[in-house]
Amino acid sequence: MDAMVVTGGCRLQGRVRAGGAKNAALPIMAASLLADGPMCLKNVPDLADIRTMMRLLAKLGVESERRPNGDLVLESRNARRNLAPYDIMRTMRAGICVLGPLLARRGRAEVSLPGGCAIGDRPVDLHLKGLRALGARLDIRHGYIVGSAPGARTGKRLRGAEMYLGGPFGSSVTGTANVLMAAVLAKGQTVIECAACEPEVQDLARVLIKMGAKIHGIGSPCLVVEGVDRLVGVPHTVIPDRIEAGTLLVAGAATGGDVTVEGARSSDLFALVHVLREAGARVERFDDTIRIRARRRLKSVDVTTLPFPGFPTDLQAQMMALLAVADGISIITEKIFPDRFMHIAELNRMGARIRKEGNAAVVHGTRRLSGAPVMAGDLRASAALVIAGLIAEGKTTISRIYHLDRGYERIERKLAALGATIKRIKER
Ligand code: EPU
């Protein structure tokens, strides 16, 4: 297993580019199940989760290939395979995004429930609610969602419906993606109220429109879909990864650096920019580039995670690493995944003073962190530990970085190019 060794104490400086958005690419890859003909996707990052989705789609009869120029080409060829097995689904929750397309296009699906993960129990009731509203029959059997469209044998289809997709924590990103991908081929009109507005859902809607779908209200909490009979494969360039961009910006600010991130669309990162400015960083925004400078010690700030355009839960852990050394007390409230605080114990091992209080963390800023061997149980927590390692005195070894590799493509190279002392090692 690989580990990352970070030696802290340097200011990050320079220019870096964020790659394509993992969380946009994954549902768009699942949309290839809906298409006649090949989809050619550009700007798909080379990540473990992307390869897992390729393996899952292969089980469902979709051939995929990474071209030498980096393009990812996917084509659905065998429409009789409808089983998404547990051994793949348990490693990547986004696999659930095949459920809607399978029901819409093939009329049948057997998709393993993905199970919980380090950030919470992560139910899929909203996915099921939306798909049932479209007429799908869905049962849970032996850990699998077993579903069919009405009259699947006679070639009938899902039917449009009005639905409310809000849950106790607001909208659902992959829930909206799943239902949207089912609705585009349903008969008649679908109205999804409390749809997720995240840029990744917007990107999916845009590619579906290119494929022939009729969708109104993109980026708003009300999506209106007029079902069509057929969708075709198209080329598409995936949006840049706002979470990777945000992580690099937070790393720049936390180290008192001067970092310019390309592929950082300010419309996607509004909440982060606001919070970093409040903490005292200088942030300049250009079209798809953001520059951050932080010369002095940053100030404490309160952060609450919320669905887009609120502060993203996927940047909460990284922000906590930054605030661990800020001047004053910060309250970080997690309103999306109330248990997403596994990183607190590890940050405290590095000398941070953070206390969990229900769904919030009270962060007493200290002047310094000290390097330590640490380990994280999820992707964004691992990114937070890398940032903590960059700030800390001495050496930090972060184990189990397969989590990091699920969401960041060669992050050590990007950080090293900005002046970080970081290397990947093999751990026994
Ligand atoms: N929820 C329900 N019922 C559902 C679905 C969700 O109650 O049927 C709840 C969740 O438990 C949570 C909230 O609704 O409290 C939001 O969950 P959401 O469904 O939006 O999360 P997701 O679609 O499973 C995606 C990202 C996550 C990101 C969240 C929130 C992908 C592949 N994953 O997950 O990304 O944290 O949205 O923005 O898009 C990551 O990249 O590290 C990551 C975890």
Tab-separated table of C-alpha atoms and ligand atoms in Angstrom:
chain	number	residue	atom	x	y	z
A	1	MET	CA	0.000	0.000	0.000
A	2	ASP	CA	1.235	3.499	-0.772
A	3	ALA	CA	1.689	6.242	1.798
A	4	MET	CA	2.438	9.925	1.377
A	5	VAL	CA	5.262	11.593	3.240
A	6	VAL	CA	4.976	15.346	3.633
A	7	THR	CA	7.587	17.592	5.198
A	8	GLY	CA	5.930	20.754	6.394
A	9	GLY	CA	6.984	24.321	6.543
A	10	CYS	CA	7.104	25.646	2.989
A	11	ARG	CA	4.906	28.285	1.372
A	12	LEU	CA	3.246	26.995	-1.785
A	13	GLN	CA	3.861	29.239	-4.748
A	14	GLY	CA	3.062	29.100	-8.434
A	15	ARG	CA	0.435	28.028	-10.923
A	16	VAL	CA	-1.391	24.736	-11.104
A	17	ARG	CA	-4.329	23.278	-13.043
A	18	ALA	CA	-7.228	21.319	-11.577
A	19	GLY	CA	-8.290	18.289	-13.616
A	20	GLY	CA	-11.735	17.184	-14.738
A	21	ALA	CA	-14.454	16.707	-12.135
A	22	LYS	CA	-14.701	13.138	-10.862
A	23	ASN	CA	-18.236	13.666	-9.575
A	24	ALA	CA	-19.372	15.064	-12.921
A	25	ALA	CA	-17.608	12.391	-14.969
A	26	LEU	CA	-19.049	9.415	-13.046
A	27	PRO	CA	-22.777	10.030	-13.748
A	28	ILE	CA	-21.964	11.169	-17.284
A	29	MET	CA	-20.224	7.841	-17.843
A	30	ALA	CA	-23.383	6.113	-16.582
A	31	ALA	CA	-25.358	8.146	-19.142
A	32	SER	CA	-23.598	6.121	-21.867
A	33	LEU	CA	-26.116	3.393	-20.990
A	34	LEU	CA	-28.809	5.668	-22.440
A	35	ALA	CA	-27.091	6.411	-25.737
A	36	ASP	CA	-27.158	4.934	-29.203
A	37	GLY	CA	-23.594	5.196	-30.443
A	38	PRO	CA	-20.349	6.178	-28.720
A	39	MET	CA	-19.833	8.929	-26.151
A	40	CYS	CA	-16.443	10.622	-26.350
A	41	LEU	CA	-15.555	12.344	-23.078
A	42	LYS	CA	-12.700	14.785	-22.653
A	43	ASN	CA	-11.182	15.974	-19.381
A	44	VAL	CA	-12.031	12.786	-17.490
A	45	PRO	CA	-9.456	12.433	-14.712
A	46	ASP	CA	-7.428	9.252	-14.472
A	47	LEU	CA	-8.591	8.111	-11.056
A	48	ALA	CA	-9.380	4.860	-9.286
A	49	ASP	CA	-13.118	5.696	-9.169
A	50	ILE	CA	-13.194	6.313	-12.925
A	51	ARG	CA	-11.567	2.936	-13.560
A	52	THR	CA	-14.065	1.326	-11.179
A	53	MET	CA	-16.942	2.878	-13.128
A	54	MET	CA	-15.400	1.528	-16.363
A	55	ARG	CA	-15.346	-1.962	-14.808
A	56	LEU	CA	-18.937	-1.603	-13.632
A	57	LEU	CA	-20.113	-0.432	-17.045
A	58	ALA	CA	-18.239	-3.344	-18.676
A	59	LYS	CA	-20.387	-5.692	-16.553
A	60	LEU	CA	-23.397	-3.893	-18.037
A	61	GLY	CA	-22.288	-4.316	-21.635
A	62	VAL	CA	-20.650	-0.902	-22.101
A	63	GLU	CA	-17.231	-1.019	-23.735
A	64	SER	CA	-14.905	1.772	-22.732
A	65	GLU	CA	-11.465	2.754	-23.848
A	66	ARG	CA	-8.963	5.424	-22.847
A	67	ARG	CA	-7.470	6.818	-26.062
A	68	PRO	CA	-3.785	7.877	-26.157
A	69	ASN	CA	-4.914	11.545	-26.165
A	70	GLY	CA	-6.762	10.971	-22.864
A	71	ASP	CA	-10.292	10.881	-24.328
A	72	LEU	CA	-12.582	8.305	-22.781
A	73	VAL	CA	-14.841	6.598	-25.310
A	74	LEU	CA	-17.812	4.559	-24.096
A	75	GLU	CA	-20.355	2.605	-26.085
A	76	SER	CA	-23.222	0.448	-24.907
A	77	ARG	CA	-23.135	-2.796	-26.920
A	78	ASN	CA	-24.785	-5.548	-24.936
A	79	ALA	CA	-28.196	-4.469	-23.639
A	80	ARG	CA	-28.970	-7.773	-21.918
A	81	ARG	CA	-26.657	-7.330	-18.937
A	82	ASN	CA	-28.407	-5.545	-16.090
A	83	LEU	CA	-26.550	-6.728	-12.975
A	84	ALA	CA	-24.373	-4.289	-11.012
A	85	PRO	CA	-22.578	-6.605	-8.564
A	86	TYR	CA	-21.788	-5.994	-4.900
A	87	ASP	CA	-18.035	-6.510	-5.245
A	88	ILE	CA	-17.831	-3.370	-7.403
A	89	MET	CA	-20.633	-1.340	-5.801
A	90	ARG	CA	-19.193	-1.655	-2.299
A	91	THR	CA	-16.040	0.192	-3.361
A	92	MET	CA	-17.750	3.114	-5.057
A	93	ARG	CA	-21.135	4.557	-4.200
A	94	ALA	CA	-21.478	6.473	-7.459
A	95	GLY	CA	-22.173	3.119	-9.099
A	96	ILE	CA	-25.791	3.670	-8.002
A	97	CYS	CA	-26.042	6.085	-10.963
A	98	VAL	CA	-26.519	3.136	-13.327
A	99	LEU	CA	-29.908	2.336	-11.786
A	100	GLY	CA	-31.917	5.102	-13.487
A	101	PRO	CA	-30.372	4.571	-16.956
A	102	LEU	CA	-30.844	0.780	-16.766
A	103	LEU	CA	-34.531	1.134	-15.892
A	104	ALA	CA	-35.119	3.809	-18.506
A	105	ARG	CA	-33.326	2.156	-21.407
A	106	ARG	CA	-33.440	-1.544	-20.671
A	107	GLY	CA	-36.514	-1.758	-18.453
A	108	ARG	CA	-34.701	-3.896	-15.881
A	109	ALA	CA	-31.999	-3.514	-13.273
A	110	GLU	CA	-30.378	-5.459	-10.473
A	111	VAL	CA	-28.089	-3.082	-8.657
A	112	SER	CA	-26.363	-3.910	-5.392
A	113	LEU	CA	-26.986	-1.476	-2.546
A	114	PRO	CA	-23.660	0.213	-2.001
A	115	GLY	CA	-23.699	0.169	1.812
A	116	GLY	CA	-22.421	2.816	4.194
A	117	CYS	CA	-19.012	4.399	4.258
A	118	ALA	CA	-16.707	6.392	6.495
A	119	ILE	CA	-18.751	9.581	6.103
A	120	GLY	CA	-22.117	8.161	7.139
A	121	ASP	CA	-24.836	5.628	6.394
A	122	ARG	CA	-25.769	7.231	3.056
A	123	PRO	CA	-29.272	5.982	2.251
A	124	VAL	CA	-30.696	5.810	-1.282
A	125	ASP	CA	-34.370	6.285	-0.385
A	126	LEU	CA	-34.626	9.463	-2.499
A	127	HIS	CA	-33.311	7.637	-5.575
A	128	LEU	CA	-35.939	4.947	-5.040
A	129	LYS	CA	-38.693	7.474	-4.340
A	130	GLY	CA	-38.025	9.330	-7.586
A	131	LEU	CA	-37.748	6.212	-9.709
A	132	ARG	CA	-40.924	4.756	-8.176
A	133	ALA	CA	-42.719	8.013	-9.007
A	134	LEU	CA	-41.736	7.336	-12.631
A	135	GLY	CA	-43.518	3.985	-12.391
A	136	ALA	CA	-40.561	1.696	-11.699
A	137	ARG	CA	-41.247	-1.327	-9.523
A	138	LEU	CA	-38.393	-1.639	-7.051
A	139	ASP	CA	-37.755	-4.258	-4.363
A	140	ILE	CA	-34.819	-4.816	-2.083
A	141	ARG	CA	-33.776	-8.467	-2.294
A	142	HIS	CA	-30.646	-9.987	-0.798
A	143	GLY	CA	-28.855	-6.627	-0.729
A	144	TYR	CA	-29.834	-5.739	-4.282
A	145	ILE	CA	-32.285	-3.236	-5.705
A	146	VAL	CA	-34.277	-5.306	-8.154
A	147	GLY	CA	-36.309	-3.151	-10.487
A	148	SER	CA	-38.329	-3.058	-13.640
A	149	ALA	CA	-40.151	-0.448	-15.695
A	150	PRO	CA	-43.887	-0.975	-16.068
A	151	GLY	CA	-44.596	-3.526	-18.776
A	152	ALA	CA	-40.870	-4.076	-19.297
A	153	ARG	CA	-41.512	-7.261	-21.267
A	154	THR	CA	-43.741	-5.502	-23.771
A	155	GLY	CA	-41.263	-2.670	-24.228
A	156	LYS	CA	-43.263	-0.032	-22.333
A	157	ARG	CA	-41.448	2.750	-20.572
A	158	LEU	CA	-41.234	4.743	-17.426
A	159	ARG	CA	-43.776	7.561	-17.357
A	160	GLY	CA	-43.213	11.171	-16.435
A	161	ALA	CA	-44.378	12.393	-13.029
A	162	GLU	CA	-44.134	15.274	-10.578
A	163	MET	CA	-42.012	14.612	-7.531
A	164	TYR	CA	-40.328	16.256	-4.553
A	165	LEU	CA	-36.796	14.954	-4.054
A	166	GLY	CA	-35.838	16.735	-0.820
A	167	GLY	CA	-34.700	14.682	2.176
A	168	PRO	CA	-33.752	15.500	5.756
A	169	PHE	CA	-30.455	17.004	4.546
A	170	GLY	CA	-31.776	18.746	1.465
A	171	SER	CA	-31.377	17.608	-2.118
A	172	SER	CA	-29.402	14.586	-3.290
A	173	VAL	CA	-26.704	14.954	-5.938
A	174	THR	CA	-26.589	11.397	-7.288
A	175	GLY	CA	-30.309	10.976	-6.499
A	176	THR	CA	-31.118	13.873	-8.823
A	177	ALA	CA	-28.694	12.513	-11.443
A	178	ASN	CA	-30.291	9.067	-11.304
A	179	VAL	CA	-33.863	10.293	-11.595
A	180	LEU	CA	-32.938	12.811	-14.298
A	181	MET	CA	-31.327	10.077	-16.389
A	182	ALA	CA	-34.468	7.973	-16.021
A	183	ALA	CA	-36.840	10.850	-16.794
A	184	VAL	CA	-35.191	11.829	-20.080
A	185	LEU	CA	-36.441	8.609	-21.708
A	186	ALA	CA	-39.770	8.408	-19.813
A	187	LYS	CA	-43.071	9.026	-21.566
A	188	GLY	CA	-44.330	12.566	-20.978
A	189	GLN	CA	-43.305	15.316	-18.604
A	190	THR	CA	-41.370	14.987	-15.344
A	191	VAL	CA	-41.016	17.746	-12.773
A	192	ILE	CA	-38.311	17.266	-10.129
A	193	GLU	CA	-38.746	19.671	-7.215
A	194	CYS	CA	-35.854	20.145	-4.772
A	195	ALA	CA	-33.427	18.908	-7.402
A	196	ALA	CA	-29.738	19.265	-6.606
A	197	CYS	CA	-28.208	22.374	-8.206
A	198	GLU	CA	-24.551	21.275	-7.973
A	199	PRO	CA	-22.353	22.089	-11.002
A	200	GLU	CA	-21.880	18.331	-11.532
A	201	VAL	CA	-25.646	17.877	-11.966
A	202	GLN	CA	-25.691	20.862	-14.321
A	203	ASP	CA	-22.933	19.276	-16.411
A	204	LEU	CA	-24.874	16.030	-16.610
A	205	ALA	CA	-28.008	17.897	-17.715
A	206	ARG	CA	-26.014	19.695	-20.411
A	207	VAL	CA	-24.602	16.497	-21.840
A	208	LEU	CA	-28.065	14.892	-21.794
A	209	ILE	CA	-29.392	17.859	-23.778
A	210	LYS	CA	-26.609	17.391	-26.335
A	211	MET	CA	-27.675	13.741	-26.552
A	212	GLY	CA	-31.213	14.859	-27.460
A	213	ALA	CA	-32.922	15.218	-24.078
A	214	LYS	CA	-35.294	18.077	-23.281
A	215	ILE	CA	-34.511	19.581	-19.881
A	216	HIS	CA	-35.410	23.003	-18.486
A	217	GLY	CA	-34.357	24.691	-15.274
A	218	ILE	CA	-30.711	23.605	-15.226
A	219	GLY	CA	-28.992	24.880	-12.094
A	220	SER	CA	-32.304	25.556	-10.356
A	221	PRO	CA	-34.081	23.358	-7.781
A	222	CYS	CA	-36.898	22.645	-10.254
A	223	LEU	CA	-36.004	20.549	-13.289
A	224	VAL	CA	-38.622	20.000	-15.971
A	225	VAL	CA	-38.028	17.156	-18.401
A	226	GLU	CA	-39.971	16.285	-21.551
A	227	GLY	CA	-39.283	12.632	-22.297
A	228	VAL	CA	-37.883	11.682	-25.716
A	229	ASP	CA	-37.718	8.307	-27.508
A	230	ARG	CA	-34.025	8.127	-28.180
A	231	LEU	CA	-30.700	9.628	-27.172
A	232	VAL	CA	-27.467	9.502	-29.121
A	233	GLY	CA	-23.825	9.394	-28.068
A	234	VAL	CA	-22.037	12.754	-28.248
A	235	PRO	CA	-18.660	14.306	-27.488
A	236	HIS	CA	-18.444	16.273	-24.239
A	237	THR	CA	-15.793	18.009	-22.178
A	238	VAL	CA	-16.284	17.443	-18.452
A	239	ILE	CA	-16.162	20.544	-16.205
A	240	PRO	CA	-13.104	21.165	-14.037
A	241	ASP	CA	-13.107	19.714	-10.540
A	242	ARG	CA	-14.175	22.437	-8.116
A	243	ILE	CA	-13.217	20.294	-5.138
A	244	GLU	CA	-9.701	19.647	-6.402
A	245	ALA	CA	-9.382	23.345	-7.252
A	246	GLY	CA	-10.707	24.254	-3.796
A	247	THR	CA	-8.314	21.844	-2.111
A	248	LEU	CA	-5.349	23.452	-3.896
A	249	LEU	CA	-6.573	26.930	-2.941
A	250	VAL	CA	-6.975	25.953	0.704
A	251	ALA	CA	-3.491	24.394	0.630
A	252	GLY	CA	-2.126	27.640	-0.806
A	253	ALA	CA	-3.829	29.740	1.875
A	254	ALA	CA	-2.952	27.374	4.733
A	255	THR	CA	0.767	27.556	3.892
A	256	GLY	CA	0.738	31.357	3.625
A	257	GLY	CA	1.465	30.976	-0.073
A	258	ASP	CA	0.672	32.565	-3.409
A	259	VAL	CA	-1.098	30.041	-5.612
A	260	THR	CA	-2.971	30.453	-8.875
A	261	VAL	CA	-5.317	27.625	-9.766
A	262	GLU	CA	-6.525	27.189	-13.342
A	263	GLY	CA	-9.730	25.239	-13.804
A	264	ALA	CA	-11.199	27.035	-10.782
A	265	ARG	CA	-14.479	28.538	-11.950
A	266	SER	CA	-15.460	31.210	-9.476
A	267	SER	CA	-19.162	30.555	-10.069
A	268	ASP	CA	-18.564	27.029	-8.696
A	269	LEU	CA	-16.444	28.175	-5.756
A	270	PHE	CA	-18.272	31.236	-4.544
A	271	ALA	CA	-18.769	30.020	-0.963
A	272	LEU	CA	-15.138	28.976	-0.560
A	273	VAL	CA	-13.859	32.285	-1.931
A	274	HIS	CA	-16.096	34.141	0.516
A	275	VAL	CA	-14.932	32.100	3.508
A	276	LEU	CA	-11.237	32.397	2.588
A	277	ARG	CA	-11.594	36.169	2.245
A	278	GLU	CA	-13.305	36.340	5.611
A	279	ALA	CA	-10.351	34.439	7.058
A	280	GLY	CA	-8.081	37.145	5.716
A	281	ALA	CA	-6.739	35.679	2.466
A	282	ARG	CA	-6.506	37.801	-0.683
A	283	VAL	CA	-8.478	36.160	-3.448
A	284	GLU	CA	-8.585	37.359	-7.042
A	285	ARG	CA	-10.991	35.823	-9.499
A	286	PHE	CA	-10.591	35.606	-13.264
A	287	ASP	CA	-12.651	33.582	-15.781
A	288	ASP	CA	-11.656	30.079	-14.808
A	289	THR	CA	-8.682	30.963	-12.653
A	290	ILE	CA	-8.412	31.950	-8.999
A	291	ARG	CA	-5.313	33.366	-7.291
A	292	ILE	CA	-4.956	33.196	-3.547
A	293	ARG	CA	-2.426	34.949	-1.355
A	294	ALA	CA	-2.146	34.703	2.401
A	295	ARG	CA	0.826	36.392	3.956
A	296	ARG	CA	-0.242	36.662	7.576
A	297	ARG	CA	-1.740	34.105	9.970
A	298	LEU	CA	-5.372	33.642	8.985
A	299	LYS	CA	-8.293	34.452	11.292
A	300	SER	CA	-10.917	32.046	12.578
A	301	VAL	CA	-14.175	31.866	10.654
A	302	ASP	CA	-17.395	29.907	11.041
A	303	VAL	CA	-18.300	27.540	8.216
A	304	THR	CA	-21.542	25.686	7.582
A	305	THR	CA	-21.753	23.092	4.827
A	306	LEU	CA	-24.877	23.185	2.699
A	307	PRO	CA	-26.026	22.009	-0.726
A	308	PHE	CA	-24.754	24.149	-3.632
A	309	PRO	CA	-24.319	27.127	-3.718
A	310	GLY	CA	-23.535	26.719	-0.003
A	311	PHE	CA	-20.117	25.682	1.284
A	312	PRO	CA	-19.410	22.152	-0.032
A	313	THR	CA	-19.131	19.285	2.429
A	314	ASP	CA	-16.324	17.969	0.210
A	315	LEU	CA	-14.144	20.918	1.319
A	316	GLN	CA	-15.061	20.814	5.003
A	317	ALA	CA	-12.135	18.647	6.146
A	318	GLN	CA	-9.560	20.677	4.181
A	319	MET	CA	-10.937	23.912	5.643
A	320	MET	CA	-10.705	22.410	9.114
A	321	ALA	CA	-6.981	21.738	8.600
A	322	LEU	CA	-6.520	25.390	7.651
A	323	LEU	CA	-8.541	26.666	10.604
A	324	ALA	CA	-6.627	24.401	13.006
A	325	VAL	CA	-3.823	26.979	12.892
A	326	ALA	CA	-5.918	30.136	12.482
A	327	ASP	CA	-6.121	32.841	15.117
A	328	GLY	CA	-9.238	32.293	17.228
A	329	ILE	CA	-12.074	29.790	17.546
A	330	SER	CA	-13.977	28.554	14.487
A	331	ILE	CA	-17.200	26.575	14.446
A	332	ILE	CA	-17.616	24.196	11.525
A	333	THR	CA	-21.154	22.858	11.165
A	334	GLU	CA	-21.774	19.879	8.902
A	335	LYS	CA	-25.305	19.946	7.520
A	336	ILE	CA	-24.884	17.349	4.772
A	337	PHE	CA	-23.112	14.431	6.438
A	338	PRO	CA	-23.402	15.015	10.221
A	339	ASP	CA	-20.808	12.316	10.988
A	340	ARG	CA	-18.186	13.420	8.501
A	341	PHE	CA	-15.610	14.210	11.168
A	342	MET	CA	-13.233	11.239	11.098
A	343	HIS	CA	-10.363	13.631	10.461
A	344	ILE	CA	-10.735	15.370	13.848
A	345	ALA	CA	-8.930	12.636	15.782
A	346	GLU	CA	-6.070	12.559	13.271
A	347	LEU	CA	-5.697	16.354	13.202
A	348	ASN	CA	-5.635	16.328	17.003
A	349	ARG	CA	-2.809	13.777	16.872
A	350	MET	CA	-0.887	16.489	15.036
A	351	GLY	CA	-1.502	18.981	17.827
A	352	ALA	CA	-4.777	20.542	16.687
A	353	ARG	CA	-7.379	21.422	19.317
A	354	ILE	CA	-10.690	20.381	17.811
A	355	ARG	CA	-13.765	19.112	19.652
A	356	LYS	CA	-16.794	17.512	18.051
A	357	GLU	CA	-20.133	18.790	19.322
A	358	GLY	CA	-22.979	16.941	17.591
A	359	ASN	CA	-22.852	17.871	13.937
A	360	ALA	CA	-20.339	20.654	14.594
A	361	ALA	CA	-16.644	20.940	15.341
A	362	VAL	CA	-15.197	23.593	17.608
A	363	VAL	CA	-11.728	24.436	16.336
A	364	HIS	CA	-9.395	26.288	18.720
A	365	GLY	CA	-6.684	27.636	16.448
A	366	THR	CA	-3.181	26.774	17.640
A	367	ARG	CA	0.036	28.384	16.423
A	368	ARG	CA	1.528	25.195	15.075
A	369	LEU	CA	0.905	21.557	14.220
A	370	SER	CA	3.556	18.897	14.461
A	371	GLY	CA	4.059	16.109	11.951
A	372	ALA	CA	2.905	12.624	12.878
A	373	PRO	CA	1.981	9.312	11.299
A	374	VAL	CA	-1.724	9.586	10.453
A	375	MET	CA	-4.312	7.785	8.431
A	376	ALA	CA	-7.666	8.664	6.980
A	377	GLY	CA	-10.742	6.669	6.223
A	378	ASP	CA	-12.062	8.773	3.388
A	379	LEU	CA	-11.013	10.799	0.423
A	380	ARG	CA	-11.469	14.389	1.610
A	381	ALA	CA	-10.177	13.605	5.106
A	382	SER	CA	-6.975	12.354	3.439
A	383	ALA	CA	-6.695	15.648	1.552
A	384	ALA	CA	-7.088	17.482	4.870
A	385	LEU	CA	-4.213	15.480	6.348
A	386	VAL	CA	-1.998	16.370	3.390
A	387	ILE	CA	-2.759	20.059	4.025
A	388	ALA	CA	-2.101	19.596	7.747
A	389	GLY	CA	1.202	17.914	6.823
A	390	LEU	CA	2.160	20.919	4.698
A	391	ILE	CA	1.587	23.272	7.642
A	392	ALA	CA	3.082	21.068	10.347
A	393	GLU	CA	6.607	21.105	11.677
A	394	GLY	CA	8.530	18.026	10.609
A	395	LYS	CA	7.385	14.917	8.815
A	396	THR	CA	3.853	13.600	8.413
A	397	THR	CA	3.245	10.159	6.949
A	398	ILE	CA	-0.267	9.616	5.666
A	399	SER	CA	-1.171	5.957	5.280
A	400	ARG	CA	-3.918	4.351	3.224
A	401	ILE	CA	-3.728	6.923	0.486
A	402	TYR	CA	-5.774	4.787	-1.871
A	403	HIS	CA	-8.572	7.011	-0.587
A	404	LEU	CA	-6.697	10.059	-1.861
A	405	ASP	CA	-6.095	8.367	-5.205
A	406	ARG	CA	-9.846	7.879	-5.609
A	407	GLY	CA	-10.312	11.610	-6.071
A	408	TYR	CA	-7.032	13.392	-6.785
A	409	GLU	CA	-4.898	12.639	-9.812
A	410	ARG	CA	-1.217	12.741	-8.845
A	411	ILE	CA	-1.767	15.373	-6.180
A	412	GLU	CA	1.804	14.942	-4.956
A	413	ARG	CA	3.128	16.088	-8.335
A	414	LYS	CA	0.898	19.155	-8.356
A	415	LEU	CA	1.872	20.104	-4.815
A	416	ALA	CA	5.555	19.413	-5.466
A	417	ALA	CA	5.391	21.714	-8.497
A	418	LEU	CA	4.182	24.424	-6.086
A	419	GLY	CA	7.194	23.831	-3.856
A	420	ALA	CA	5.894	21.250	-1.393
A	421	THR	CA	8.185	18.556	-0.064
A	422	ILE	CA	5.999	15.535	-0.625
A	423	LYS	CA	6.612	12.055	-1.888
A	424	ARG	CA	4.795	8.781	-2.315
A	425	ILE	CA	6.339	5.732	-0.704
A	426	LYS	CA	5.477	2.040	-0.579
A	427	GLU	CA	4.423	0.968	2.887
A	428	ARG	CA	4.773	-2.575	4.080
B	1	EPU	N1	-29.598	11.392	1.321
B	1	EPU	C1	-30.759	10.821	1.777
B	1	EPU	N2	-31.394	9.942	0.950
B	1	EPU	C2	-30.922	9.660	-0.297
B	1	EPU	C3	-29.768	10.268	-0.747
B	1	EPU	C4	-29.113	11.136	0.088
B	1	EPU	O1	-31.209	11.075	2.885
B	1	EPU	O2	-31.576	8.861	-0.998
B	1	EPU	C5	-28.897	12.333	2.203
B	1	EPU	C6	-27.458	11.915	2.471
B	1	EPU	O3	-27.378	10.965	3.519
B	1	EPU	C7	-26.815	13.233	2.783
B	1	EPU	C8	-27.526	14.195	1.834
B	1	EPU	O4	-28.763	13.565	1.510
B	1	EPU	O5	-27.111	13.587	4.102
B	1	EPU	C9	-26.789	14.531	0.565
B	1	EPU	O6	-26.330	13.342	-0.057
B	1	EPU	P1	-26.173	13.237	-1.635
B	1	EPU	O7	-27.109	12.186	-2.134
B	1	EPU	O8	-26.229	14.561	-2.259
B	1	EPU	O9	-24.697	12.641	-1.765
B	1	EPU	P2	-24.219	11.681	-2.917
B	1	EPU	O10	-24.934	11.976	-4.159
B	1	EPU	O11	-24.193	10.283	-2.404
B	1	EPU	C10	-22.376	13.280	-3.831
B	1	EPU	C11	-20.893	13.229	-4.030
B	1	EPU	C12	-20.204	13.304	-2.688
B	1	EPU	C13	-20.632	14.598	-2.000
B	1	EPU	C14	-22.153	14.660	-1.888
B	1	EPU	C15	-22.667	15.949	-1.313
B	1	EPU	C16	-20.706	11.923	-6.050
B	1	EPU	C17	-20.271	10.684	-6.709
B	1	EPU	N3	-20.551	11.994	-4.723
B	1	EPU	O12	-22.704	12.137	-3.050
B	1	EPU	O13	-18.812	13.332	-2.948
B	1	EPU	O14	-20.060	14.665	-0.725
B	1	EPU	O15	-22.734	14.492	-3.189
B	1	EPU	O16	-22.279	17.021	-2.080
B	1	EPU	O17	-21.156	12.846	-6.705
B	1	EPU	C18	-16.547	12.961	-2.519
B	1	EPU	O18	-16.308	13.256	-3.692
B	1	EPU	O19	-15.641	12.852	-1.647
B	1	EPU	C19	-17.919	12.736	-2.100
B	1	EPU	C20	-18.237	12.057	-1.006
